[in-house]
PDB file of C-alpha atoms in Angstrom:
ATOM      1  CA  MET A 257    -122.740 -30.938  63.193  1.00  0.00           C
ATOM      2  CA  LEU A 258    -119.016 -28.562  60.938  1.00  0.00           C
ATOM      3  CA  LEU A 259    -119.071 -26.602  64.330  1.00  0.00           C
ATOM      4  CA  SER A 260    -118.739 -29.889  67.501  1.00  0.00           C
ATOM      5  CA  ASN A 261    -116.414 -31.871  64.149  1.00  0.00           C
ATOM      6  CA  LEU A 262    -114.003 -28.242  63.840  1.00  0.00           C
ATOM      7  CA  TRP A 263    -113.661 -29.333  68.075  1.00  0.00           C
ATOM      8  CA  LYS A 264    -112.743 -32.746  67.022  1.00  0.00           C
ATOM      9  CA  ALA A 265    -110.463 -31.922  64.665  1.00  0.00           C
ATOM     10  CA  ILE A 266    -108.868 -29.361  66.101  1.00  0.00           C
ATOM     11  CA  ILE A 267    -108.188 -31.834  69.177  1.00  0.00           C
ATOM     12  CA  LEU A 268    -106.852 -34.005  66.940  1.00  0.00           C
ATOM     13  CA  GLY A 269    -104.208 -32.258  65.642  1.00  0.00           C
ATOM     14  CA  ILE A 270    -103.369 -31.216  69.065  1.00  0.00           C
ATOM     15  CA  ILE A 271    -103.312 -34.777  69.287  1.00  0.00           C
ATOM     16  CA  GLU A 272    -101.274 -35.785  66.582  1.00  0.00           C
ATOM     17  CA  GLY A 273     -98.803 -32.248  66.276  1.00  0.00           C
ATOM     18  CA  VAL A 274     -97.792 -33.915  70.164  1.00  0.00           C
ATOM     19  CA  THR A 275     -97.383 -37.707  69.323  1.00  0.00           C
ATOM     20  CA  GLU A 276     -96.235 -37.962  65.873  1.00  0.00           C
ATOM     21  CA  TRP A 277     -92.594 -36.485  67.615  1.00  0.00           C
ATOM     22  CA  LEU A 278     -92.241 -37.919  70.033  1.00  0.00           C
ATOM     23  CA  PRO A 279     -91.915 -41.874  70.169  1.00  0.00           C
ATOM     24  CA  ILE A 280     -95.089 -42.441  71.896  1.00  0.00           C
ATOM     25  CA  SER A 281     -97.333 -43.475  68.249  1.00  0.00           C
ATOM     26  CA  SER A 282     -99.502 -40.877  66.597  1.00  0.00           C
ATOM     27  CA  THR A 283    -101.149 -43.115  64.528  1.00  0.00           C
ATOM     28  CA  GLY A 284    -101.567 -45.204  67.854  1.00  0.00           C
ATOM     29  CA  HIS A 285    -103.269 -42.341  69.807  1.00  0.00           C
ATOM     30  CA  LEU A 286    -105.515 -41.026  67.195  1.00  0.00           C
ATOM     31  CA  ILE A 287    -107.176 -44.709  67.248  1.00  0.00           C
ATOM     32  CA  LEU A 288    -107.669 -44.189  70.544  1.00  0.00           C
ATOM     33  CA  VAL A 289    -109.149 -41.406  70.793  1.00  0.00           C
ATOM     34  CA  ASP A 290    -112.008 -42.316  67.694  1.00  0.00           C
ATOM     35  CA  GLU A 291    -112.458 -45.022  71.395  1.00  0.00           C
ATOM     36  CA  PHE A 292    -113.605 -41.996  73.006  1.00  0.00           C
ATOM     37  CA  ILE A 293    -113.927 -39.015  70.339  1.00  0.00           C
ATOM     38  CA  LYS A 294    -116.081 -40.336  67.281  1.00  0.00           C
ATOM     39  CA  MET A 295    -116.494 -37.444  63.932  1.00  0.00           C
ATOM     40  CA  ASN A 296    -120.226 -37.253  62.131  1.00  0.00           C
ATOM     41  CA  LEU A 297    -117.927 -38.286  59.337  1.00  0.00           C
ATOM     42  CA  SER A 298    -118.095 -41.689  56.780  1.00  0.00           C
ATOM     43  CA  LYS A 299    -115.001 -44.406  58.140  1.00  0.00           C
ATOM     44  CA  ASP A 300    -113.280 -44.408  54.604  1.00  0.00           C
ATOM     45  CA  PHE A 301    -112.901 -40.668  55.610  1.00  0.00           C
ATOM     46  CA  MET A 302    -111.696 -41.088  59.066  1.00  0.00           C
ATOM     47  CA  GLU A 303    -108.923 -43.581  58.149  1.00  0.00           C
ATOM     48  CA  MET A 304    -107.939 -41.114  55.420  1.00  0.00           C
ATOM     49  CA  PHE A 305    -108.002 -38.241  57.765  1.00  0.00           C
ATOM     50  CA  ASN A 306    -106.071 -39.877  60.316  1.00  0.00           C
ATOM     51  CA  VAL A 307    -103.271 -40.055  58.192  1.00  0.00           C
ATOM     52  CA  VAL A 308    -103.185 -36.611  55.824  1.00  0.00           C
ATOM     53  CA  ILE A 309    -103.399 -34.631  58.720  1.00  0.00           C
ATOM     54  CA  GLN A 310     -99.703 -36.571  59.148  1.00  0.00           C
ATOM     55  CA  LEU A 311     -99.107 -35.016  56.678  1.00  0.00           C
ATOM     56  CA  GLY A 312     -98.916 -31.219  58.145  1.00  0.00           C
ATOM     57  CA  ALA A 313     -97.158 -31.930  61.130  1.00  0.00           C
ATOM     58  CA  ILE A 314     -93.784 -33.368  58.394  1.00  0.00           C
ATOM     59  CA  MET A 315     -94.595 -29.965  57.381  1.00  0.00           C
ATOM     60  CA  ALA A 316     -92.861 -28.491  60.332  1.00  0.00           C
ATOM     61  CA  VAL A 317     -89.947 -30.509  59.637  1.00  0.00           C
ATOM     62  CA  VAL A 318     -89.911 -29.118  56.595  1.00  0.00           C
ATOM     63  CA  VAL A 319     -90.101 -24.979  57.773  1.00  0.00           C
ATOM     64  CA  LEU A 320     -87.500 -25.624  60.499  1.00  0.00           C
ATOM     65  CA  TYR A 321     -85.183 -27.728  58.047  1.00  0.00           C
ATOM     66  CA  PHE A 322     -85.498 -26.152  54.669  1.00  0.00           C
ATOM     67  CA  HIS A 323     -82.337 -24.957  54.568  1.00  0.00           C
ATOM     68  CA  LYS A 324     -80.047 -27.717  56.020  1.00  0.00           C
ATOM     69  CA  LEU A 325     -82.473 -30.203  53.568  1.00  0.00           C
ATOM     70  CA  ASN A 326     -82.490 -27.598  50.298  1.00  0.00           C
ATOM     71  CA  PRO A 327     -79.843 -29.143  48.074  1.00  0.00           C
ATOM     72  CA  PHE A 328     -79.805 -25.344  46.182  1.00  0.00           C
ATOM     73  CA  SER A 329     -79.510 -22.981  48.786  1.00  0.00           C
ATOM     74  CA  PRO A 330     -77.953 -20.405  47.058  1.00  0.00           C
ATOM     75  CA  ARG A 331     -76.229 -19.715  51.150  1.00  0.00           C
ATOM     76  CA  LYS A 332     -74.875 -23.405  49.977  1.00  0.00           C
ATOM     77  CA  ASP A 333     -71.062 -24.221  49.405  1.00  0.00           C
ATOM     78  CA  GLU A 334     -70.471 -27.069  46.923  1.00  0.00           C
ATOM     79  CA  THR A 335     -69.305 -28.877  49.071  1.00  0.00           C
ATOM     80  CA  GLU A 336     -72.573 -28.615  52.056  1.00  0.00           C
ATOM     81  CA  LYS A 337     -74.329 -29.230  48.729  1.00  0.00           C
ATOM     82  CA  LYS A 338     -73.486 -32.614  47.736  1.00  0.00           C
ATOM     83  CA  ASP A 339     -73.664 -33.248  51.958  1.00  0.00           C
ATOM     84  CA  THR A 340     -77.637 -33.228  51.332  1.00  0.00           C
ATOM     85  CA  TRP A 341     -77.393 -34.652  47.977  1.00  0.00           C
ATOM     86  CA  ILE A 342     -76.373 -37.285  49.848  1.00  0.00           C
ATOM     87  CA  LEU A 343     -78.521 -36.949  53.210  1.00  0.00           C
ATOM     88  CA  TRP A 344     -81.316 -37.362  50.546  1.00  0.00           C
ATOM     89  CA  SER A 345     -79.755 -40.423  49.172  1.00  0.00           C
ATOM     90  CA  LYS A 346     -79.920 -42.437  52.356  1.00  0.00           C
ATOM     91  CA  VAL A 347     -83.180 -41.082  53.694  1.00  0.00           C
ATOM     92  CA  VAL A 348     -84.198 -42.551  49.830  1.00  0.00           C
ATOM     93  CA  VAL A 349     -81.850 -46.459  50.942  1.00  0.00           C
ATOM     94  CA  ALA A 350     -84.305 -45.390  54.753  1.00  0.00           C
ATOM     95  CA  CYS A 351     -87.293 -45.767  53.245  1.00  0.00           C
ATOM     96  CA  ALA A 352     -87.316 -47.759  51.026  1.00  0.00           C
ATOM     97  CA  PRO A 353     -88.217 -51.142  53.090  1.00  0.00           C
ATOM     98  CA  ALA A 354     -91.207 -50.071  54.091  1.00  0.00           C
ATOM     99  CA  ALA A 355     -91.915 -49.292  50.891  1.00  0.00           C
ATOM    100  CA  ILE A 356     -91.459 -52.227  49.182  1.00  0.00           C
ATOM    101  CA  ILE A 357     -93.065 -54.279  51.986  1.00  0.00           C
ATOM    102  CA  GLY A 358     -95.656 -51.196  53.614  1.00  0.00           C
ATOM    103  CA  ILE A 359     -97.801 -51.022  50.004  1.00  0.00           C
ATOM    104  CA  PRO A 360     -98.671 -54.462  49.042  1.00  0.00           C
ATOM    105  CA  LEU A 361     -99.400 -54.828  52.657  1.00  0.00           C
ATOM    106  CA  ASP A 362    -101.189 -51.519  53.807  1.00  0.00           C
ATOM    107  CA  ASP A 363    -104.628 -52.494  52.875  1.00  0.00           C
ATOM    108  CA  TRP A 364    -104.689 -56.296  55.034  1.00  0.00           C
ATOM    109  CA  LEU A 365    -102.461 -54.604  58.152  1.00  0.00           C
ATOM    110  CA  GLU A 366    -104.914 -51.978  58.278  1.00  0.00           C
ATOM    111  CA  ALA A 367    -107.863 -54.601  58.339  1.00  0.00           C
ATOM    112  CA  LYS A 368    -105.704 -56.961  61.050  1.00  0.00           C
ATOM    113  CA  PHE A 369    -103.477 -54.325  62.982  1.00  0.00           C
ATOM    114  CA  HIS A 370    -105.056 -50.701  63.514  1.00  0.00           C
ATOM    115  CA  ASN A 371    -107.667 -51.919  66.560  1.00  0.00           C
ATOM    116  CA  PHE A 372    -107.765 -50.667  70.262  1.00  0.00           C
ATOM    117  CA  PHE A 373    -105.895 -54.230  71.577  1.00  0.00           C
ATOM    118  CA  THR A 374    -103.157 -53.635  69.797  1.00  0.00           C
ATOM    119  CA  VAL A 375    -101.911 -50.199  69.896  1.00  0.00           C
ATOM    120  CA  ALA A 376    -102.291 -50.892  73.048  1.00  0.00           C
ATOM    121  CA  LEU A 377     -99.971 -54.030  74.052  1.00  0.00           C
ATOM    122  CA  MET A 378     -97.508 -51.989  71.157  1.00  0.00           C
ATOM    123  CA  LEU A 379     -97.021 -50.053  73.505  1.00  0.00           C
ATOM    124  CA  ILE A 380     -96.128 -51.640  76.377  1.00  0.00           C
ATOM    125  CA  VAL A 381     -93.524 -53.792  74.120  1.00  0.00           C
ATOM    126  CA  TYR A 382     -91.851 -50.853  72.971  1.00  0.00           C
ATOM    127  CA  GLY A 383     -91.954 -48.635  76.092  1.00  0.00           C
ATOM    128  CA  VAL A 384     -89.847 -51.329  78.277  1.00  0.00           C
ATOM    129  CA  ALA A 385     -87.104 -51.782  74.704  1.00  0.00           C
ATOM    130  CA  PHE A 386     -86.834 -47.439  74.993  1.00  0.00           C
ATOM    131  CA  VAL A 387     -86.114 -48.461  78.966  1.00  0.00           C
ATOM    132  CA  LEU A 388     -83.662 -50.955  78.098  1.00  0.00           C
ATOM    133  CA  ILE A 389     -81.679 -49.216  76.056  1.00  0.00           C
ATOM    134  CA  GLU A 390     -81.791 -46.417  77.374  1.00  0.00           C
ATOM    135  CA  LYS A 391     -80.214 -48.073  80.968  1.00  0.00           C
ATOM    136  CA  ARG A 392     -77.909 -50.225  78.500  1.00  0.00           C
ATOM    137  CA  ASN A 393     -76.949 -47.323  77.100  1.00  0.00           C
ATOM    138  CA  ARG A 394     -76.112 -45.377  80.991  1.00  0.00           C
ATOM    139  CA  ASP A 395     -72.226 -45.557  79.857  1.00  0.00           C
ATOM    140  CA  ARG A 396     -71.674 -46.210  76.447  1.00  0.00           C
ATOM    141  CA  LYS A 397     -70.673 -43.176  74.385  1.00  0.00           C
ATOM    142  CA  PRO A 398     -72.665 -43.240  70.168  1.00  0.00           C
ATOM    143  CA  LYS A 399     -70.371 -44.454  67.768  1.00  0.00           C
ATOM    144  CA  CYS A 400     -72.277 -41.632  65.858  1.00  0.00           C
ATOM    145  CA  THR A 401     -72.186 -38.230  67.083  1.00  0.00           C
ATOM    146  CA  ASP A 402     -72.318 -35.890  63.297  1.00  0.00           C
ATOM    147  CA  LEU A 403     -75.335 -36.471  61.536  1.00  0.00           C
ATOM    148  CA  ARG A 404     -72.381 -36.749  58.476  1.00  0.00           C
ATOM    149  CA  ASP A 405     -71.233 -40.164  59.991  1.00  0.00           C
ATOM    150  CA  PHE A 406     -73.963 -41.792  59.745  1.00  0.00           C
ATOM    151  CA  THR A 407     -73.897 -44.534  57.427  1.00  0.00           C
ATOM    152  CA  TYR A 408     -75.369 -45.769  53.747  1.00  0.00           C
ATOM    153  CA  LYS A 409     -75.065 -49.173  56.251  1.00  0.00           C
ATOM    154  CA  ALA A 410     -77.046 -47.631  59.160  1.00  0.00           C
ATOM    155  CA  ALA A 411     -79.845 -45.833  57.260  1.00  0.00           C
ATOM    156  CA  ALA A 412     -80.500 -49.324  55.790  1.00  0.00           C
ATOM    157  CA  ILE A 413     -80.890 -50.257  58.478  1.00  0.00           C
ATOM    158  CA  VAL A 414     -82.827 -48.652  60.083  1.00  0.00           C
ATOM    159  CA  GLY A 415     -85.123 -48.445  57.743  1.00  0.00           C
ATOM    160  CA  PHE A 416     -86.428 -52.158  58.592  1.00  0.00           C
ATOM    161  CA  PHE A 417     -87.316 -50.867  62.010  1.00  0.00           C
ATOM    162  CA  GLN A 418     -89.257 -48.501  60.673  1.00  0.00           C
ATOM    163  CA  VAL A 419     -91.183 -51.762  58.581  1.00  0.00           C
ATOM    164  CA  LEU A 420     -92.495 -52.486  62.463  1.00  0.00           C
ATOM    165  CA  SER A 421     -93.730 -49.325  62.567  1.00  0.00           C
ATOM    166  CA  LEU A 422     -96.686 -50.329  59.990  1.00  0.00           C
ATOM    167  CA  ILE A 423     -97.789 -51.794  63.288  1.00  0.00           C
ATOM    168  CA  PRO A 424     -99.832 -49.311  65.057  1.00  0.00           C
ATOM    169  CA  GLY A 425     -98.626 -48.374  67.942  1.00  0.00           C
ATOM    170  CA  THR A 426     -95.449 -49.051  67.539  1.00  0.00           C
ATOM    171  CA  SER A 427     -94.504 -45.296  66.531  1.00  0.00           C
ATOM    172  CA  ARG A 428     -92.564 -44.990  63.387  1.00  0.00           C
ATOM    173  CA  SER A 429     -90.094 -42.456  65.711  1.00  0.00           C
ATOM    174  CA  GLY A 430     -89.571 -44.869  68.423  1.00  0.00           C
ATOM    175  CA  ALA A 431     -88.541 -47.494  65.860  1.00  0.00           C
ATOM    176  CA  THR A 432     -86.274 -45.719  63.849  1.00  0.00           C
ATOM    177  CA  ILE A 433     -85.368 -43.588  66.781  1.00  0.00           C
ATOM    178  CA  LEU A 434     -84.350 -47.392  68.265  1.00  0.00           C
ATOM    179  CA  GLY A 435     -83.094 -48.917  66.386  1.00  0.00           C
ATOM    180  CA  ALA A 436     -80.591 -45.479  64.969  1.00  0.00           C
ATOM    181  CA  ILE A 437     -79.590 -46.115  68.656  1.00  0.00           C
ATOM    182  CA  ILE A 438     -78.488 -49.795  68.866  1.00  0.00           C
ATOM    183  CA  ILE A 439     -76.315 -48.882  66.215  1.00  0.00           C
ATOM    184  CA  GLY A 440     -74.545 -46.140  67.494  1.00  0.00           C
ATOM    185  CA  ALA A 441     -76.190 -43.524  66.452  1.00  0.00           C
ATOM    186  CA  SER A 442     -76.224 -40.232  69.445  1.00  0.00           C
ATOM    187  CA  ARG A 443     -80.011 -39.941  70.952  1.00  0.00           C
ATOM    188  CA  PHE A 444     -79.399 -36.039  68.444  1.00  0.00           C
ATOM    189  CA  VAL A 445     -78.452 -38.287  65.506  1.00  0.00           C
ATOM    190  CA  ALA A 446     -81.307 -40.919  65.360  1.00  0.00           C
ATOM    191  CA  THR A 447     -83.978 -38.088  66.591  1.00  0.00           C
ATOM    192  CA  GLU A 448     -83.279 -35.387  63.545  1.00  0.00           C
ATOM    193  CA  PHE A 449     -82.801 -38.741  61.047  1.00  0.00           C
ATOM    194  CA  SER A 450     -85.870 -39.641  62.043  1.00  0.00           C
ATOM    195  CA  PHE A 451     -87.546 -36.376  61.330  1.00  0.00           C
ATOM    196  CA  PHE A 452     -86.070 -36.204  57.462  1.00  0.00           C
ATOM    197  CA  LEU A 453     -87.424 -39.821  56.894  1.00  0.00           C
ATOM    198  CA  GLY A 454     -91.122 -39.314  57.905  1.00  0.00           C
ATOM    199  CA  ILE A 455     -90.399 -36.664  55.207  1.00  0.00           C
ATOM    200  CA  PRO A 456     -91.238 -39.182  52.274  1.00  0.00           C
ATOM    201  CA  VAL A 457     -92.372 -41.617  53.772  1.00  0.00           C
ATOM    202  CA  MET A 458     -95.559 -39.306  55.328  1.00  0.00           C
ATOM    203  CA  PHE A 459     -96.249 -37.497  51.837  1.00  0.00           C
ATOM    204  CA  GLY A 460     -96.283 -40.957  50.515  1.00  0.00           C
ATOM    205  CA  ALA A 461     -98.682 -43.196  52.962  1.00  0.00           C
ATOM    206  CA  SER A 462    -100.758 -39.684  52.457  1.00  0.00           C
ATOM    207  CA  PHE A 463    -100.798 -39.697  49.107  1.00  0.00           C
ATOM    208  CA  LEU A 464    -101.694 -43.514  48.764  1.00  0.00           C
ATOM    209  CA  LYS A 465    -104.872 -43.418  51.791  1.00  0.00           C
ATOM    210  CA  ILE A 466    -106.172 -39.951  49.453  1.00  0.00           C
ATOM    211  CA  ALA A 467    -105.804 -41.988  46.368  1.00  0.00           C
ATOM    212  CA  LYS A 468    -107.550 -44.581  48.407  1.00  0.00           C
ATOM    213  CA  PHE A 469    -110.730 -42.758  48.777  1.00  0.00           C
ATOM    214  CA  VAL A 470    -111.449 -41.492  46.014  1.00  0.00           C
ATOM    215  CA  MET A 471    -111.783 -44.550  44.418  1.00  0.00           C
ATOM    216  CA  LYS A 472    -113.685 -45.946  46.841  1.00  0.00           C
ATOM    217  CA  GLY A 473    -115.554 -43.662  45.004  1.00  0.00           C
ATOM    218  CA  ASN A 474    -115.452 -40.826  47.826  1.00  0.00           C
ATOM    219  CA  SER A 475    -115.843 -37.556  46.860  1.00  0.00           C
ATOM    220  CA  PHE A 476    -114.475 -34.256  49.346  1.00  0.00           C
ATOM    221  CA  GLY A 477    -117.304 -31.819  50.479  1.00  0.00           C
ATOM    222  CA  PHE A 478    -116.611 -28.442  51.784  1.00  0.00           C
ATOM    223  CA  THR A 479    -116.844 -29.586  55.771  1.00  0.00           C
ATOM    224  CA  GLU A 480    -114.667 -32.853  53.816  1.00  0.00           C
ATOM    225  CA  THR A 481    -112.389 -30.385  53.365  1.00  0.00           C
ATOM    226  CA  PHE A 482    -112.607 -27.836  56.183  1.00  0.00           C
ATOM    227  CA  ILE A 483    -111.970 -30.627  58.462  1.00  0.00           C
ATOM    228  CA  LEU A 484    -109.137 -31.921  56.902  1.00  0.00           C
ATOM    229  CA  LEU A 485    -107.528 -28.669  56.816  1.00  0.00           C
ATOM    230  CA  THR A 486    -108.116 -27.402  60.001  1.00  0.00           C
ATOM    231  CA  GLY A 487    -106.493 -30.329  61.725  1.00  0.00           C
ATOM    232  CA  SER A 488    -103.546 -30.382  59.382  1.00  0.00           C
ATOM    233  CA  ILE A 489    -102.985 -26.915  60.195  1.00  0.00           C
ATOM    234  CA  VAL A 490    -103.892 -27.427  64.168  1.00  0.00           C
ATOM    235  CA  ALA A 491    -101.201 -29.945  63.156  1.00  0.00           C
ATOM    236  CA  PHE A 492     -98.554 -28.358  61.370  1.00  0.00           C
ATOM    237  CA  VAL A 493     -98.472 -24.895  64.479  1.00  0.00           C
ATOM    238  CA  VAL A 494     -98.100 -27.689  67.203  1.00  0.00           C
ATOM    239  CA  SER A 495     -95.437 -29.523  65.248  1.00  0.00           C
ATOM    240  CA  ILE A 496     -93.028 -27.081  65.634  1.00  0.00           C
ATOM    241  CA  ILE A 497     -93.962 -26.185  68.848  1.00  0.00           C
ATOM    242  CA  VAL A 498     -92.840 -30.119  70.038  1.00  0.00           C
ATOM    243  CA  ILE A 499     -89.836 -30.069  67.604  1.00  0.00           C
ATOM    244  CA  LYS A 500     -88.415 -27.448  69.025  1.00  0.00           C
ATOM    245  CA  PHE A 501     -89.170 -28.716  73.207  1.00  0.00           C
ATOM    246  CA  LEU A 502     -87.875 -31.868  72.493  1.00  0.00           C
ATOM    247  CA  LEU A 503     -84.349 -31.478  70.603  1.00  0.00           C
ATOM    248  CA  ASN A 504     -83.679 -28.942  73.545  1.00  0.00           C
ATOM    249  CA  TYR A 505     -85.549 -31.754  76.255  1.00  0.00           C
ATOM    250  CA  LEU A 506     -83.230 -34.307  74.782  1.00  0.00           C
ATOM    251  CA  LYS A 507     -79.826 -32.281  75.111  1.00  0.00           C
ATOM    252  CA  ARG A 508     -80.041 -32.804  79.226  1.00  0.00           C
ATOM    253  CA  ASN A 509     -82.412 -35.901  78.965  1.00  0.00           C
ATOM    254  CA  ASP A 510     -82.675 -39.679  77.508  1.00  0.00           C
ATOM    255  CA  PHE A 511     -86.128 -41.133  75.854  1.00  0.00           C
ATOM    256  CA  THR A 512     -86.430 -43.023  78.875  1.00  0.00           C
ATOM    257  CA  ALA A 513     -89.585 -41.236  80.158  1.00  0.00           C
ATOM    258  CA  PHE A 514     -91.269 -41.371  77.066  1.00  0.00           C
ATOM    259  CA  GLY A 515     -90.782 -45.491  77.732  1.00  0.00           C
ATOM    260  CA  TRP A 516     -92.787 -45.157  80.951  1.00  0.00           C
ATOM    261  CA  TYR A 517     -95.475 -42.929  79.885  1.00  0.00           C
ATOM    262  CA  ARG A 518     -95.999 -45.842  76.940  1.00  0.00           C
ATOM    263  CA  ILE A 519     -96.205 -48.325  79.241  1.00  0.00           C
ATOM    264  CA  VAL A 520     -98.788 -46.690  81.894  1.00  0.00           C
ATOM    265  CA  LEU A 521    -100.939 -45.754  78.811  1.00  0.00           C
ATOM    266  CA  GLY A 522    -101.121 -49.026  77.759  1.00  0.00           C
ATOM    267  CA  VAL A 523    -101.475 -51.165  80.778  1.00  0.00           C
ATOM    268  CA  LEU A 524    -104.492 -48.749  81.590  1.00  0.00           C
ATOM    269  CA  LEU A 525    -106.127 -49.345  77.860  1.00  0.00           C
ATOM    270  CA  ILE A 526    -105.891 -52.378  78.243  1.00  0.00           C
ATOM    271  CA  SER A 527    -107.459 -53.153  81.329  1.00  0.00           C
ATOM    272  CA  TYR A 528    -109.933 -50.556  80.242  1.00  0.00           C
ATOM    273  CA  TRP A 529    -110.698 -53.212  77.620  1.00  0.00           C
ATOM    274  CA  LEU A 530    -110.662 -56.012  79.622  1.00  0.00           C
ATOM    275  CA  PHE A 531    -113.477 -54.904  82.194  1.00  0.00           C
ATOM    276  CA  SER A 532    -115.756 -52.274  79.884  1.00  0.00           C
TER     277      SER A 532
END
């Protein structure tokens, strides 16, 4: 049983590491995969696992951007340190809406929307949004091409877009990137800010899920701990590769291909749901 669960944890870690950063919904894909690949572990554990392995993915951002995000770096002058603190303050502003709305509604959202059909529908809805917005922006120049020019107002607006990602299938990165692009940020600025925004969000969401798991009377045995660590480490390694790929990809391409991927996958899943 341990070996079987281990392979499944590796598969889920790979899926998390890929889908956390591409705007195609990591939580949505994990819910969908759970329909076909089920671990022999409790429902409570799987609900916690699907969130906490995202912490493994987010650590890739911490590692890759450690210097840029570290306001105490001895290699930075006072102006650079000040800019880093300002960046973090904008991240906090952007996190506030999801925290205020998401924490009280966490159980209700999970009960109502963590299902196959919701994920498929949201994949299509935001896939269409990506295609249309990229088409609209084809001949437009972004107003914000440097993260230092990303204002507090822009951060707050992106924060409200992040609230949309509380519905599985939306994609946290997808919603925040779309929001930033809509208000005039370049794809690169939108993507980097989305990366940084994920750090406090996923730390908070992970600790909340772990706390709820324990408060329900559950505990971490050897198997649960080993499976969770395996999934998280795989998600971290894969995330390093995918983040580098995405940043290189955006130098020559837009998000249209991801929009079409979402649409096609959503249609296939709804067809499967209707006719299976």
